[in-house]
Every structure is written in C-alpha cells, then in structure tokens.
Short mmCIF file of N, CA and C in Angstrom, two decimals:
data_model
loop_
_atom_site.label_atom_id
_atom_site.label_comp_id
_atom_site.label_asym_id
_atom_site.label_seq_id
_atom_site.Cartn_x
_atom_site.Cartn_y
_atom_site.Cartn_z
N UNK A 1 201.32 -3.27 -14.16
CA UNK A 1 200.00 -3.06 -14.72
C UNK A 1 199.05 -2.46 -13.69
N UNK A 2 199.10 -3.08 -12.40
CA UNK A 2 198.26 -2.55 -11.44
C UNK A 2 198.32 -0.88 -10.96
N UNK A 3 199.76 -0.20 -11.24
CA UNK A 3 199.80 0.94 -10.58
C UNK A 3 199.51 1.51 -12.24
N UNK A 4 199.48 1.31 -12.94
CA UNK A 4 199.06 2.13 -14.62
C UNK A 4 197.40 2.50 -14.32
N UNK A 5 196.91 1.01 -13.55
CA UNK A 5 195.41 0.71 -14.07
C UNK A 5 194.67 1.90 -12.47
N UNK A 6 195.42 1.75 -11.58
CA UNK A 6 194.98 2.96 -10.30
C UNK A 6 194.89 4.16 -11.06
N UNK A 7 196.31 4.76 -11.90
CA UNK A 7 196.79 6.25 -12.04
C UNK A 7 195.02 6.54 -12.70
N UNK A 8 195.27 5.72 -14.08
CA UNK A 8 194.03 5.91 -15.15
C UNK A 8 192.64 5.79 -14.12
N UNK A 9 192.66 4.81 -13.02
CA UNK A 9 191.39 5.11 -12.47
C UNK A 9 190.88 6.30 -12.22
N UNK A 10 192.15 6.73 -11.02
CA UNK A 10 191.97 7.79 -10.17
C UNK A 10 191.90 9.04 -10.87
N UNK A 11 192.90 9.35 -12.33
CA UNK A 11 192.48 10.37 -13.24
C UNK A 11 190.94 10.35 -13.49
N UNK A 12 190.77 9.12 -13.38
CA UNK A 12 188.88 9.43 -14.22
C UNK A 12 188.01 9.76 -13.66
N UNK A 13 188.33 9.07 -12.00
CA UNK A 13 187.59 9.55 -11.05
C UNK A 13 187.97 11.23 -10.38
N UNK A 14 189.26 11.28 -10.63
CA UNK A 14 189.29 12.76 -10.10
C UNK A 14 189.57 13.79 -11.19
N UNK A 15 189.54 13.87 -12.10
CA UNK A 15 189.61 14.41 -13.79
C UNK A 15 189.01 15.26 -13.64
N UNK A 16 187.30 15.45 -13.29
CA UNK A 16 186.74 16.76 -13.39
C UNK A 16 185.67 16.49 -12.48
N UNK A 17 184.92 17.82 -12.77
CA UNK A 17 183.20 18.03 -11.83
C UNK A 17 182.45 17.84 -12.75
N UNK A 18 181.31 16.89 -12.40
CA UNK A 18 180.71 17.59 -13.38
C UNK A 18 179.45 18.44 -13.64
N UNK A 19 179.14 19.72 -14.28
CA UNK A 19 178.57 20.40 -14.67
C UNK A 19 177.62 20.60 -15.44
N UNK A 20 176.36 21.00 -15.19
CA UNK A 20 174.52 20.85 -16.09
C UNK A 20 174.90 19.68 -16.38
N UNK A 21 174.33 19.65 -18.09
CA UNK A 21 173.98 17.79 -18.47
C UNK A 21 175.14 16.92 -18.87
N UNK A 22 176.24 17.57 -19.72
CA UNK A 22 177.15 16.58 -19.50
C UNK A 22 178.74 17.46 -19.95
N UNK A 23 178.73 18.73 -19.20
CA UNK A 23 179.93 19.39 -19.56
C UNK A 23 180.92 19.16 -18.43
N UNK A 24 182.17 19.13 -18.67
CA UNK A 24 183.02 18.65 -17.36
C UNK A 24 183.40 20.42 -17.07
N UNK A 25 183.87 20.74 -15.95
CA UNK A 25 184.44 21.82 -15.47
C UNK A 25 186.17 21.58 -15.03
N UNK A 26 186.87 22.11 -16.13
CA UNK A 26 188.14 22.20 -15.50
C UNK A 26 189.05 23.85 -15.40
N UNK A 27 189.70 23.33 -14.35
CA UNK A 27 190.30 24.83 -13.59
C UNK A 27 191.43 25.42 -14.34
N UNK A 28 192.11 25.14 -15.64
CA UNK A 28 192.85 25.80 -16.32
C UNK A 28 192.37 25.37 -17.53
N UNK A 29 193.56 26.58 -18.61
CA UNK A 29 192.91 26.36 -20.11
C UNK A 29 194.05 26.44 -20.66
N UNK A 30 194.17 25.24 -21.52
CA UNK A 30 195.14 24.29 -22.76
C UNK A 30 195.45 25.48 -23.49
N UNK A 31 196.29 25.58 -24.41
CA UNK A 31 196.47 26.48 -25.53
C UNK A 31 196.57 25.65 -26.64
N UNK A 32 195.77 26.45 -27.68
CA UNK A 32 195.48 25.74 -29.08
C UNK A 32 195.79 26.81 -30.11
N UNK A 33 196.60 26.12 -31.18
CA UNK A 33 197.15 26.75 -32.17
C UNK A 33 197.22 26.33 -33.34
N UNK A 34 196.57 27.16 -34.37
CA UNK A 34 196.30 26.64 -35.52
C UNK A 34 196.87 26.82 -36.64
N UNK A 35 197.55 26.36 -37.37
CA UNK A 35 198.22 26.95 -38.32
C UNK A 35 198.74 26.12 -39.83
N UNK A 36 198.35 26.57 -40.91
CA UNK A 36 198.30 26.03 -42.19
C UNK A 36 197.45 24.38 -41.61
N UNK A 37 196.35 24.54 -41.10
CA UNK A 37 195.35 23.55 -40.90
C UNK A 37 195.58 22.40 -39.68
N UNK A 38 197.04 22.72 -39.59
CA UNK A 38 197.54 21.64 -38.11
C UNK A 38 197.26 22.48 -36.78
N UNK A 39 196.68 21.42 -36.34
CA UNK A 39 196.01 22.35 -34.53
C UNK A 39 196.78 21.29 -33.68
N UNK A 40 197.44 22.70 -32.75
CA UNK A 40 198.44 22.25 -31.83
C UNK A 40 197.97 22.24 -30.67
N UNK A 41 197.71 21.37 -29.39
CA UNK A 41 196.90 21.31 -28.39
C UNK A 41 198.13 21.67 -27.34
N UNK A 42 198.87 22.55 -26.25
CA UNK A 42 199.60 22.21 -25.62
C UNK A 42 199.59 22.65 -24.56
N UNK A 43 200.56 22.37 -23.34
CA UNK A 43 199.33 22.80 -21.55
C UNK A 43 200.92 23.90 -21.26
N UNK A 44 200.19 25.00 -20.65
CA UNK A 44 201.11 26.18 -21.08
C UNK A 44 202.28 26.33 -19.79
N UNK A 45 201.53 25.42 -18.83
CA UNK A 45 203.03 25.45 -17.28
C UNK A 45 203.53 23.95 -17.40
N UNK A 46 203.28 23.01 -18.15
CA UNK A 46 203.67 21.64 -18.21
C UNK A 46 205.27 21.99 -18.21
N UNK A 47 205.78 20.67 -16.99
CA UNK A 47 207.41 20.90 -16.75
C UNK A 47 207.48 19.69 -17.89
N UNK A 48 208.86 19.04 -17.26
CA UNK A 48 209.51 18.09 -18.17
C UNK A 48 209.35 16.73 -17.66
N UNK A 49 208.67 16.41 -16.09
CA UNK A 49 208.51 15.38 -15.86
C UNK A 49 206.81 14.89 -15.16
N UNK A 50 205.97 16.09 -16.04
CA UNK A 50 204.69 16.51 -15.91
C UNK A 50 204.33 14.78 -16.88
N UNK A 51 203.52 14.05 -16.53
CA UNK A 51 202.53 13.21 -17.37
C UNK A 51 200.90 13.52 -17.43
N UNK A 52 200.74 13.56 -18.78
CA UNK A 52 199.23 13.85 -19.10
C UNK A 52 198.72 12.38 -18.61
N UNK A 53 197.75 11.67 -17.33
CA UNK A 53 196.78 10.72 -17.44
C UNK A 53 195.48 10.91 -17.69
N UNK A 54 194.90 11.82 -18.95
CA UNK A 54 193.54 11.79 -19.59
C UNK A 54 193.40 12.61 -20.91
N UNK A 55 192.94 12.03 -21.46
CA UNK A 55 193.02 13.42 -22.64
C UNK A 55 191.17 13.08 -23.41
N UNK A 56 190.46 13.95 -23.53
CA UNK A 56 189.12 13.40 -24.25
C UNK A 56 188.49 14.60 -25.18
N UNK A 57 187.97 14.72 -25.74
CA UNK A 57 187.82 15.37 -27.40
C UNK A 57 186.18 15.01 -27.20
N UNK A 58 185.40 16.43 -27.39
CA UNK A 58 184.12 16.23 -27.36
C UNK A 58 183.50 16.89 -29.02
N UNK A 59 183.01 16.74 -29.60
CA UNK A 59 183.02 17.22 -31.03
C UNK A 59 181.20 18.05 -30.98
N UNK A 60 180.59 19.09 -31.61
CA UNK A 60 179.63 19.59 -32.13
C UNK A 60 178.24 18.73 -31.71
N UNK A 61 178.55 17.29 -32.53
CA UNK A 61 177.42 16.46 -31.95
C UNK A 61 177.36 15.39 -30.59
N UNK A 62 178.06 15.73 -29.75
CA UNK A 62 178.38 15.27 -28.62
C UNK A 62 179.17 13.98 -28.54
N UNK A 63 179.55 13.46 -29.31
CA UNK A 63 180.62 12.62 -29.86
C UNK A 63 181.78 12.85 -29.18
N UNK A 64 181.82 11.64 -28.30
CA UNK A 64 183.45 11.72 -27.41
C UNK A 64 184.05 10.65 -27.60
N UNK A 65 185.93 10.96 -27.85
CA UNK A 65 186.99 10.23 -27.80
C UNK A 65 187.60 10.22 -26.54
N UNK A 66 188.18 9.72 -26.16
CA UNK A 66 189.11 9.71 -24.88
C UNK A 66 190.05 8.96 -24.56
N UNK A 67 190.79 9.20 -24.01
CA UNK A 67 192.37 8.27 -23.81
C UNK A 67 193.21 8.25 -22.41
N UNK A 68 193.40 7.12 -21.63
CA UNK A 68 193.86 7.08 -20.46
C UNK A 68 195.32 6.62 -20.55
N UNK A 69 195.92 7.22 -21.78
CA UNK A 69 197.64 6.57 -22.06
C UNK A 69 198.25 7.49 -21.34
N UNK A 70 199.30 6.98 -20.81
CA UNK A 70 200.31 8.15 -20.01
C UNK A 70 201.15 8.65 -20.63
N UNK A 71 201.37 9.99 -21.27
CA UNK A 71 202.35 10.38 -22.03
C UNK A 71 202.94 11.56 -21.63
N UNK A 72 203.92 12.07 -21.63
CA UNK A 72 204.63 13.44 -21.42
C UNK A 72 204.06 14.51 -21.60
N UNK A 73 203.50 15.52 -20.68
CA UNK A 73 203.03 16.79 -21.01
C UNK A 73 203.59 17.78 -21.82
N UNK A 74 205.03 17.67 -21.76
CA UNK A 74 205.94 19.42 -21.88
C UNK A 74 206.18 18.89 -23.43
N UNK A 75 205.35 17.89 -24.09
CA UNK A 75 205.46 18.20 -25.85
C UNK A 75 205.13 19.03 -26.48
N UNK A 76 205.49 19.51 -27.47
CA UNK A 76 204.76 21.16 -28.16
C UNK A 76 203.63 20.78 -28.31
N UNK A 77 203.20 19.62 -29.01
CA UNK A 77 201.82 19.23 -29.40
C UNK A 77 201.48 17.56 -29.21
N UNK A 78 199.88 18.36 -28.43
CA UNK A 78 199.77 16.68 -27.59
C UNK A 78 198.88 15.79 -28.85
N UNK A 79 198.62 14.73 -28.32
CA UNK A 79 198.10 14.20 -29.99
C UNK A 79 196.88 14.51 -30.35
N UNK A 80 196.33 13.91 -31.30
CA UNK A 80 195.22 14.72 -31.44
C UNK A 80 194.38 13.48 -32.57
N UNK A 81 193.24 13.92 -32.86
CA UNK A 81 192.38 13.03 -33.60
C UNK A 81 191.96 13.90 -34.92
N UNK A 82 191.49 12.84 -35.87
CA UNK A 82 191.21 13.54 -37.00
C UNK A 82 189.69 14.95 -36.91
N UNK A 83 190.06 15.87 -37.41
CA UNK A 83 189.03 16.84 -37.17
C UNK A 83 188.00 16.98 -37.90
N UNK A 84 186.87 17.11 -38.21
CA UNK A 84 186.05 17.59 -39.30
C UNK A 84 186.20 18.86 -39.47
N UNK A 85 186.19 19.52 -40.92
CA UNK A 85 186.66 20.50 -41.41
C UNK A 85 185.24 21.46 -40.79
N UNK A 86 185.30 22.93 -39.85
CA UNK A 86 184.50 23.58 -39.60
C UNK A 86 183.51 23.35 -38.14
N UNK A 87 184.06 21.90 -37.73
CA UNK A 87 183.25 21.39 -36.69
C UNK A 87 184.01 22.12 -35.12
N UNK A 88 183.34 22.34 -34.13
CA UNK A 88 183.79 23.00 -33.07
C UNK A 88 183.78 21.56 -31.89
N UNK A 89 185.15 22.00 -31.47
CA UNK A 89 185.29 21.00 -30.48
C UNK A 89 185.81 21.35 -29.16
N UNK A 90 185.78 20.66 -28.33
CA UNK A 90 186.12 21.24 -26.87
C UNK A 90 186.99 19.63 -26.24
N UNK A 91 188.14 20.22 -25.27
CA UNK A 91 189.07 19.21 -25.31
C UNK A 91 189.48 19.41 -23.72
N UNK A 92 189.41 18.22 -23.23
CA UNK A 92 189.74 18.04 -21.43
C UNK A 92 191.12 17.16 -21.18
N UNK A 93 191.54 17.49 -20.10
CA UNK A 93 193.17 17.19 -20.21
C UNK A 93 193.25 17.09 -18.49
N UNK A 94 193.87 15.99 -18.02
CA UNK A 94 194.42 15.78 -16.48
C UNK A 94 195.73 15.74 -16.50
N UNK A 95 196.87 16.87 -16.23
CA UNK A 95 198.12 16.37 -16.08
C UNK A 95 198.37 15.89 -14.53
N UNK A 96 199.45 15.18 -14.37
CA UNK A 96 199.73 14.38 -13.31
C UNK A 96 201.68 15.17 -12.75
N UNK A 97 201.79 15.72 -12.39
CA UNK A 97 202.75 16.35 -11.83
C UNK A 97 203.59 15.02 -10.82
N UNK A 98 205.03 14.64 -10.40
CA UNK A 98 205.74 13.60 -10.08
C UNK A 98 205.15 14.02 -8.68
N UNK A 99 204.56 14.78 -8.41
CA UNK A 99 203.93 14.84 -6.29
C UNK A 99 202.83 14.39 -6.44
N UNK A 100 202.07 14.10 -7.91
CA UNK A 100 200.93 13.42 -7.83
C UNK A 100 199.71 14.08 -7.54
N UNK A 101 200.24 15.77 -7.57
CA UNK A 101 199.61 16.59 -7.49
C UNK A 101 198.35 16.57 -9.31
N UNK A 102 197.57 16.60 -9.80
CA UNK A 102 196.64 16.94 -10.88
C UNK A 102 196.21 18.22 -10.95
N UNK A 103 196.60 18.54 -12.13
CA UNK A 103 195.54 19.83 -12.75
C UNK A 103 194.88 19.68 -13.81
N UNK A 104 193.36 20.52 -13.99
CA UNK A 104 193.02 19.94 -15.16
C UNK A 104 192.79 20.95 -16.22
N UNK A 105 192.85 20.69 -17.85
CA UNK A 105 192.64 21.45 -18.46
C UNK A 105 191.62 21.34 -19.48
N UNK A 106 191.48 22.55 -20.06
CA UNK A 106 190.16 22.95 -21.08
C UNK A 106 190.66 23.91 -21.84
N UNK A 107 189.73 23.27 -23.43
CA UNK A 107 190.27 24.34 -24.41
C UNK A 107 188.82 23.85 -25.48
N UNK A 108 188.26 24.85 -26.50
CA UNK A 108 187.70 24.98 -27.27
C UNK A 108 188.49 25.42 -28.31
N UNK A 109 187.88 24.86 -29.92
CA UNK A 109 188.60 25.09 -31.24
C UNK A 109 187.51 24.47 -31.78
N UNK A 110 187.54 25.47 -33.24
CA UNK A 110 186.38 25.05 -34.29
C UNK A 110 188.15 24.45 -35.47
N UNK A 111 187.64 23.36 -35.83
CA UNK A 111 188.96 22.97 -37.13
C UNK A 111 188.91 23.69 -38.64
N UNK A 112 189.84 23.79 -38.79
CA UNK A 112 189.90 24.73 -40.09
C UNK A 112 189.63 23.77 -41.02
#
C-alpha cells in the first residue's frame, strides 16, 4: 500500500506546472479518436510495460474528474467518463515508464 500511495503522490506532485489560473501544462499530446460517438483516448509512444499514474478530465464548466489508479498505458483506449453530448473537454495524463522516468500528456475533444 505504501509504495502505491508514494507512486500516486509523487505523480500529483510531479504531474504538471502549473499555468495562469488553473490550466496544467503538459509536454506531449494524447491522441483522441472519435468514431460512431466512442472517443478513444490513447498515448501514442506508450510501450508494454509503460503505467499510466494520473489521468484527470476537465469539462467546459471547469468541472474536474481525476484518477490516481495504476493501469497499463499501451491499451488502445484508456478509460474514460461519461461525456456530455457537444461539451469540450481537455484531458491530462502522467505515464510512468519501469526507470520511473514520467511523461506527461494533453489532449482536447469536444464529444459528439
């Protein structure tokens, strides 16, 4: 429990910069794909033993979700939350590489 509860710290603390009033700045960008209404979120150099420790969903009215579960990067599609139809959202991502190396990502999408 203790080395889960560091990773999730240290992702949160080292996750992003942050930028004006409350936008995070991250140094790569997610790929998002939309198709017959399912939006696919996925990180485009993720290997096979890459773990995502952050994932957070900012919505139109500044409404944030976020999640410190550790899950596999190199999935086609990372999970995702219910969308409002037309609403624009912007989505932050820390993968955790096995050297413990972090990169972080960013992606914008309005939902169909």
């Amino acid at each position: 429990m203790k080395p889960l509860l560091i990773v999730s710290l240290s992702s949160l603390l080292a996750g992003c910069v942050w930028s004006g009033a409350d936008r995070p700045v991250f140094s790569e960008t997610a790929n998002v794909a939309i198709q017959d209404n399912a939006i696919c979120i996925s990180l485009p150099d993720a290997a096979k033993n890459d773990v995502v420790t952050y994932f957070a969903f900012s919505d139109g009215n500044g409404l944030f979700t976020e999640t410190h579960k550790i899950f596999p990067a190199w999935k086609n599609c990372l999970p995702n939350i219910t969308y409002r139809r037309g609403e624009r959202y912007e989505v932050w991502i820390t993968l955790m590489t096995p050297s413990g190396e972090l990169r972080k990502y960013a992606a914008e999408f309005t939902a169909p």
